[in-house]
């Protein structure tokens, strides 16, 4: 909009974490003409080497837009110099690293938006979102931490599939500004101040995806692994997931059901891909947890972490008389499978029991 | 439970309509040892002939349990003689026939449960469920009309896949009694007195399934018809469907979100099968409505009927200032496609617009 002769300063967006989701966000950011600096985490050195050499992320089938800058973590200062927005693109397994290494280096004036999904026990049994966790770790410094939720696989974002996400944070003006920087004709951004709701929803979807995928595996057990898909039982578990997610979100302080819709969309996409689906299917086919995890070659899954955290919290609250576990039969069963090593066996009748 | 020498009278369940869903319900009913009488509608004569001859429904891959009785519509009196429960297994295109032919023949004492799904304009612009419609048509006689909702494809029920449905009606004791008659280790029945909620949910899912399936077709348009499935856009439309269904259900008088969960499970299953999916995909691929319907060989789809009814009602209410159409962008767009012959073009930005 500037009409002066001096070109307006380009917005600088620094993305820390060159995994698939962090790297996918390079596309909308750079397509909008911003300066984009992609910084590898300490584990991402080879990815950055490859990006510099080929102009493409090793896991993508499409080159980055021209002009993207690549940095190794040792060059972080340079990558953050003058940055207007910091995108945290690390996975939930980098949460501690981000807290220890990155937080002290982030100025209080620099807005941050994170794609990291999950909930964490704050040490007292309370489950909090990563932005909240980082905010506490950064205290007394007050950082501007925001997050992205919603159904978005990195491949499909790179392919420019129509995608709907939600940017959530405390300050609506900051959210609108970030939306303006990142939105594209294929990347549609809602804004929400219900941070706890959105973060809870996107964390829970990883847990409940197991519930749906166990039914897929249970059908494969009956009909064979290459049988045509069956849907009654998936749909039964999906509907139950919605009910339990809504109750859990309200329990954890979500203020409205728009965040639930984010989680339901996210659950839908999670059911159809990735390692969460595979583990759920293996359990549903009748494999004990050990054997199923072995097939996954020991990869720790975010869904497991969240099931364990949620169910341990629910059990503690139930022991204190604060919740009735019977209202959460699906995730309670997932806890039996993932914590107590019981075989997967969806408690269907509990879904239709009348409320006392 | 009877300890007397005289065997207890067997419960007699008469199912009217030998389409796939009515016929599928023969299985749990007969497996539970009840006398089951399957009555063909006036269009079902050949099906009844085939059932008598082969002991199997022509569209099923599995024989009926032994001892099922088959009746043609001319033998209705005999089929209803002494019946304890009447199951209405006709499709929504038989609603008028059921009102005219069946209602006068149903005693006020005989409980009825219907699998027919839909909403109908009561003539004043108000949308009502079929049980409500039939109740009004039967007045001043007061019939005991109940309904079944939830994700259940007939094939999978026959295959004994785990299935969760909801029986809804005004009287909880009747619902519990019907549940006792019909439940099986694979057929799980919730009961609900939120008739309007359940009926609205199961009707709406046929409408919103188009929304999700249009995105499937739109991806096929870009990537080819046999491309691997893409999910971001399906999930975006699915989440939006949940939000709009919840609002519509509250608008139409649903009292709680358990009925919404029934609808969400039902939407999930509907997206993956049947002619609704095919029409949605064809529209999403860019076919005009006429051409898409032609590929479906003129079969009228329940989803079309419900979209037209809902959107006409919403438009009328919007004209009266009662609702804001901007809160229902997805179904409003489906109305543009199915009523106004506009090309399918999902209004993604409307999904993320901030509320005024």
Short mmCIF file of N, CA and C in Angstrom, two decimals, chain B residues 257-337:
data_model
loop_
_atom_site.label_atom_id
_atom_site.label_comp_id
_atom_site.label_asym_id
_atom_site.label_seq_id
_atom_site.Cartn_x
_atom_site.Cartn_y
_atom_site.Cartn_z
N UNK B 257 -26.17 -32.25 22.95
CA UNK B 257 -25.20 -32.60 21.92
C UNK B 257 -25.01 -34.10 21.76
N UNK B 258 -25.74 -34.92 22.51
CA UNK B 258 -25.64 -36.36 22.26
C UNK B 258 -26.23 -36.68 20.89
N UNK B 259 -27.29 -35.97 20.54
CA UNK B 259 -27.86 -36.16 19.21
C UNK B 259 -26.88 -35.68 18.14
N UNK B 260 -26.13 -34.62 18.45
CA UNK B 260 -25.12 -34.15 17.50
C UNK B 260 -24.08 -35.23 17.25
N UNK B 261 -23.67 -35.92 18.32
CA UNK B 261 -22.69 -36.99 18.16
C UNK B 261 -23.24 -38.12 17.29
N UNK B 262 -24.54 -38.39 17.43
CA UNK B 262 -25.17 -39.38 16.54
C UNK B 262 -25.02 -38.92 15.09
N UNK B 263 -25.28 -37.65 14.86
CA UNK B 263 -25.19 -37.11 13.51
C UNK B 263 -23.77 -37.09 12.99
N UNK B 264 -22.80 -36.82 13.86
CA UNK B 264 -21.40 -36.77 13.43
C UNK B 264 -20.93 -38.17 13.05
N UNK B 265 -21.29 -39.17 13.85
CA UNK B 265 -20.96 -40.54 13.47
C UNK B 265 -21.63 -40.92 12.16
N UNK B 266 -22.87 -40.48 12.01
CA UNK B 266 -23.64 -40.79 10.82
C UNK B 266 -23.04 -40.07 9.59
N UNK B 267 -22.58 -38.84 9.79
CA UNK B 267 -21.93 -38.11 8.69
C UNK B 267 -20.66 -38.85 8.25
N UNK B 268 -19.92 -39.32 9.25
CA UNK B 268 -18.66 -40.02 8.97
C UNK B 268 -18.91 -41.23 8.07
N UNK B 269 -19.95 -41.99 8.38
CA UNK B 269 -20.21 -43.20 7.60
C UNK B 269 -20.79 -42.85 6.23
N UNK B 270 -21.55 -41.76 6.18
CA UNK B 270 -22.20 -41.39 4.92
C UNK B 270 -21.19 -40.87 3.90
N UNK B 271 -20.16 -40.20 4.41
CA UNK B 271 -19.13 -39.67 3.52
C UNK B 271 -18.46 -40.79 2.72
N UNK B 272 -18.45 -41.98 3.30
CA UNK B 272 -17.66 -43.05 2.68
C UNK B 272 -18.45 -44.01 1.81
N UNK B 273 -19.71 -43.70 1.60
CA UNK B 273 -20.41 -44.67 0.77
C UNK B 273 -21.65 -44.12 0.13
N UNK B 274 -22.10 -44.84 -0.84
CA UNK B 274 -23.43 -44.59 -1.38
C UNK B 274 -23.48 -43.51 -2.43
N UNK B 275 -24.70 -43.22 -2.81
CA UNK B 275 -24.92 -42.31 -3.92
C UNK B 275 -24.72 -40.86 -3.53
N UNK B 276 -24.91 -40.54 -2.24
CA UNK B 276 -24.62 -39.18 -1.81
C UNK B 276 -23.17 -38.84 -2.10
N UNK B 277 -22.28 -39.80 -1.79
CA UNK B 277 -20.86 -39.57 -2.03
C UNK B 277 -20.60 -39.36 -3.52
N UNK B 278 -21.22 -40.20 -4.32
CA UNK B 278 -20.97 -40.11 -5.76
C UNK B 278 -21.42 -38.76 -6.30
N UNK B 279 -22.62 -38.32 -5.91
CA UNK B 279 -23.09 -37.03 -6.42
C UNK B 279 -22.17 -35.90 -5.96
N UNK B 280 -21.78 -35.92 -4.69
CA UNK B 280 -20.88 -34.89 -4.19
C UNK B 280 -19.58 -34.86 -4.98
N UNK B 281 -19.03 -36.04 -5.23
CA UNK B 281 -17.77 -36.11 -5.98
C UNK B 281 -17.93 -35.56 -7.40
N UNK B 282 -19.01 -35.95 -8.05
CA UNK B 282 -19.24 -35.48 -9.42
C UNK B 282 -19.34 -33.95 -9.45
N UNK B 283 -20.05 -33.38 -8.49
CA UNK B 283 -20.17 -31.93 -8.41
C UNK B 283 -18.81 -31.30 -8.13
N UNK B 284 -18.06 -31.93 -7.23
CA UNK B 284 -16.74 -31.40 -6.89
C UNK B 284 -15.77 -31.46 -8.06
N UNK B 285 -15.95 -32.46 -8.91
CA UNK B 285 -15.08 -32.55 -10.10
C UNK B 285 -15.40 -31.48 -11.12
N UNK B 286 -16.52 -30.78 -10.92
CA UNK B 286 -16.85 -29.68 -11.80
C UNK B 286 -18.06 -29.92 -12.68
N UNK B 287 -18.70 -31.05 -12.56
CA UNK B 287 -19.89 -31.30 -13.37
C UNK B 287 -21.04 -30.40 -12.93
N UNK B 288 -21.79 -29.85 -13.89
CA UNK B 288 -23.00 -29.14 -13.51
C UNK B 288 -24.00 -30.14 -12.92
N UNK B 289 -24.95 -29.63 -12.14
CA UNK B 289 -25.90 -30.49 -11.45
C UNK B 289 -26.63 -31.44 -12.41
N UNK B 290 -27.11 -30.87 -13.53
CA UNK B 290 -27.84 -31.70 -14.51
C UNK B 290 -27.02 -32.91 -14.93
N UNK B 291 -25.77 -32.65 -15.29
CA UNK B 291 -24.90 -33.72 -15.78
C UNK B 291 -24.61 -34.73 -14.68
N UNK B 292 -24.43 -34.21 -13.47
CA UNK B 292 -24.14 -35.11 -12.35
C UNK B 292 -25.34 -36.01 -12.06
N UNK B 293 -26.51 -35.42 -12.06
CA UNK B 293 -27.72 -36.21 -11.80
C UNK B 293 -27.95 -37.23 -12.90
N UNK B 294 -27.56 -36.86 -14.13
CA UNK B 294 -27.72 -37.77 -15.25
C UNK B 294 -26.86 -39.01 -15.05
N UNK B 295 -25.64 -38.80 -14.55
CA UNK B 295 -24.76 -39.94 -14.27
C UNK B 295 -25.38 -40.85 -13.21
N UNK B 296 -26.20 -40.27 -12.36
CA UNK B 296 -26.87 -41.07 -11.33
C UNK B 296 -28.19 -41.64 -11.85
N UNK B 297 -28.42 -41.46 -13.13
CA UNK B 297 -29.60 -42.03 -13.80
C UNK B 297 -30.91 -41.61 -13.14
N UNK B 298 -30.93 -40.32 -12.78
CA UNK B 298 -32.19 -39.75 -12.32
C UNK B 298 -32.67 -40.23 -10.95
N UNK B 299 -31.85 -41.00 -10.25
CA UNK B 299 -32.26 -41.42 -8.91
C UNK B 299 -32.35 -40.20 -8.00
N UNK B 300 -33.48 -40.02 -7.37
CA UNK B 300 -33.62 -38.91 -6.43
C UNK B 300 -32.93 -39.28 -5.13
N UNK B 301 -32.13 -38.37 -4.63
CA UNK B 301 -31.36 -38.68 -3.43
C UNK B 301 -31.96 -37.97 -2.22
N UNK B 302 -31.96 -38.69 -1.10
CA UNK B 302 -32.50 -38.10 0.12
C UNK B 302 -31.74 -36.83 0.50
N UNK B 303 -30.44 -36.83 0.22
CA UNK B 303 -29.63 -35.66 0.55
C UNK B 303 -30.11 -34.41 -0.18
N UNK B 304 -30.45 -34.57 -1.47
CA UNK B 304 -30.95 -33.42 -2.22
C UNK B 304 -32.21 -32.86 -1.59
N UNK B 305 -33.11 -33.78 -1.26
CA UNK B 305 -34.38 -33.36 -0.68
C UNK B 305 -34.12 -32.55 0.59
N UNK B 306 -33.22 -33.05 1.42
CA UNK B 306 -33.02 -32.37 2.70
C UNK B 306 -32.31 -31.03 2.51
N UNK B 307 -31.33 -30.97 1.59
CA UNK B 307 -30.68 -29.68 1.33
C UNK B 307 -31.72 -28.65 0.89
N UNK B 308 -32.55 -29.05 -0.06
CA UNK B 308 -33.54 -28.11 -0.58
C UNK B 308 -34.48 -27.66 0.54
N UNK B 309 -34.94 -28.61 1.34
CA UNK B 309 -35.87 -28.25 2.42
C UNK B 309 -35.22 -27.32 3.44
N UNK B 310 -33.99 -27.68 3.86
CA UNK B 310 -33.31 -26.88 4.89
C UNK B 310 -32.98 -25.48 4.34
N UNK B 311 -32.44 -25.43 3.14
CA UNK B 311 -32.01 -24.13 2.64
C UNK B 311 -33.20 -23.23 2.35
N UNK B 312 -34.28 -23.80 1.85
CA UNK B 312 -35.48 -22.97 1.64
C UNK B 312 -35.99 -22.43 2.97
N UNK B 313 -35.95 -23.29 4.00
CA UNK B 313 -36.36 -22.83 5.32
C UNK B 313 -35.42 -21.74 5.84
N UNK B 314 -34.12 -21.95 5.67
CA UNK B 314 -33.15 -20.96 6.15
C UNK B 314 -33.33 -19.63 5.41
N UNK B 315 -33.55 -19.70 4.10
CA UNK B 315 -33.72 -18.47 3.34
C UNK B 315 -34.97 -17.71 3.82
N UNK B 316 -36.02 -18.48 4.08
CA UNK B 316 -37.25 -17.81 4.55
C UNK B 316 -37.01 -17.17 5.92
N UNK B 317 -36.32 -17.91 6.79
CA UNK B 317 -36.05 -17.34 8.12
C UNK B 317 -35.10 -16.14 8.02
N UNK B 318 -34.13 -16.23 7.10
CA UNK B 318 -33.21 -15.10 6.93
C UNK B 318 -33.97 -13.87 6.45
N UNK B 319 -34.92 -14.09 5.53
CA UNK B 319 -35.72 -12.96 5.02
C UNK B 319 -36.52 -12.32 6.14
N UNK B 320 -36.89 -13.12 7.12
CA UNK B 320 -37.63 -12.59 8.27
C UNK B 320 -36.71 -12.07 9.37
N UNK B 321 -35.40 -12.12 9.11
CA UNK B 321 -34.45 -11.64 10.11
C UNK B 321 -34.25 -12.58 11.28
N UNK B 322 -34.70 -13.84 11.13
CA UNK B 322 -34.59 -14.78 12.25
C UNK B 322 -33.23 -15.46 12.32
N UNK B 323 -32.58 -15.66 11.19
CA UNK B 323 -31.24 -16.25 11.19
C UNK B 323 -30.34 -15.43 10.26
N UNK B 324 -29.04 -15.61 10.47
CA UNK B 324 -28.05 -14.97 9.61
C UNK B 324 -27.45 -16.07 8.73
N UNK B 325 -27.75 -16.02 7.44
CA UNK B 325 -27.27 -17.07 6.53
C UNK B 325 -25.75 -17.21 6.57
N UNK B 326 -25.04 -16.13 6.94
CA UNK B 326 -23.57 -16.18 6.99
C UNK B 326 -23.08 -17.18 8.03
N UNK B 327 -23.97 -17.58 8.93
CA UNK B 327 -23.56 -18.58 9.93
C UNK B 327 -23.66 -20.00 9.39
N UNK B 328 -24.20 -20.14 8.20
CA UNK B 328 -24.39 -21.46 7.58
C UNK B 328 -23.81 -21.49 6.17
N UNK B 329 -22.55 -21.09 6.01
CA UNK B 329 -22.04 -20.91 4.63
C UNK B 329 -21.99 -22.21 3.83
N UNK B 330 -21.76 -23.34 4.50
CA UNK B 330 -21.62 -24.57 3.73
C UNK B 330 -22.96 -25.04 3.18
N UNK B 331 -23.97 -25.12 4.04
CA UNK B 331 -25.25 -25.60 3.52
C UNK B 331 -25.88 -24.54 2.61
N UNK B 332 -25.59 -23.27 2.89
CA UNK B 332 -26.10 -22.23 1.99
C UNK B 332 -25.51 -22.43 0.59
N UNK B 333 -24.24 -22.79 0.54
CA UNK B 333 -23.63 -23.05 -0.77
C UNK B 333 -24.22 -24.30 -1.42
N UNK B 334 -24.47 -25.32 -0.63
CA UNK B 334 -25.10 -26.52 -1.19
C UNK B 334 -26.46 -26.18 -1.78
N UNK B 335 -27.15 -25.23 -1.16
CA UNK B 335 -28.41 -24.76 -1.71
C UNK B 335 -28.21 -24.08 -3.05
N UNK B 336 -27.16 -23.26 -3.15
CA UNK B 336 -26.87 -22.60 -4.44
C UNK B 336 -26.64 -23.64 -5.54
N UNK B 337 -25.96 -24.73 -5.15
CA UNK B 337 -25.65 -25.77 -6.14
C UNK B 337 -26.92 -26.55 -6.51
#
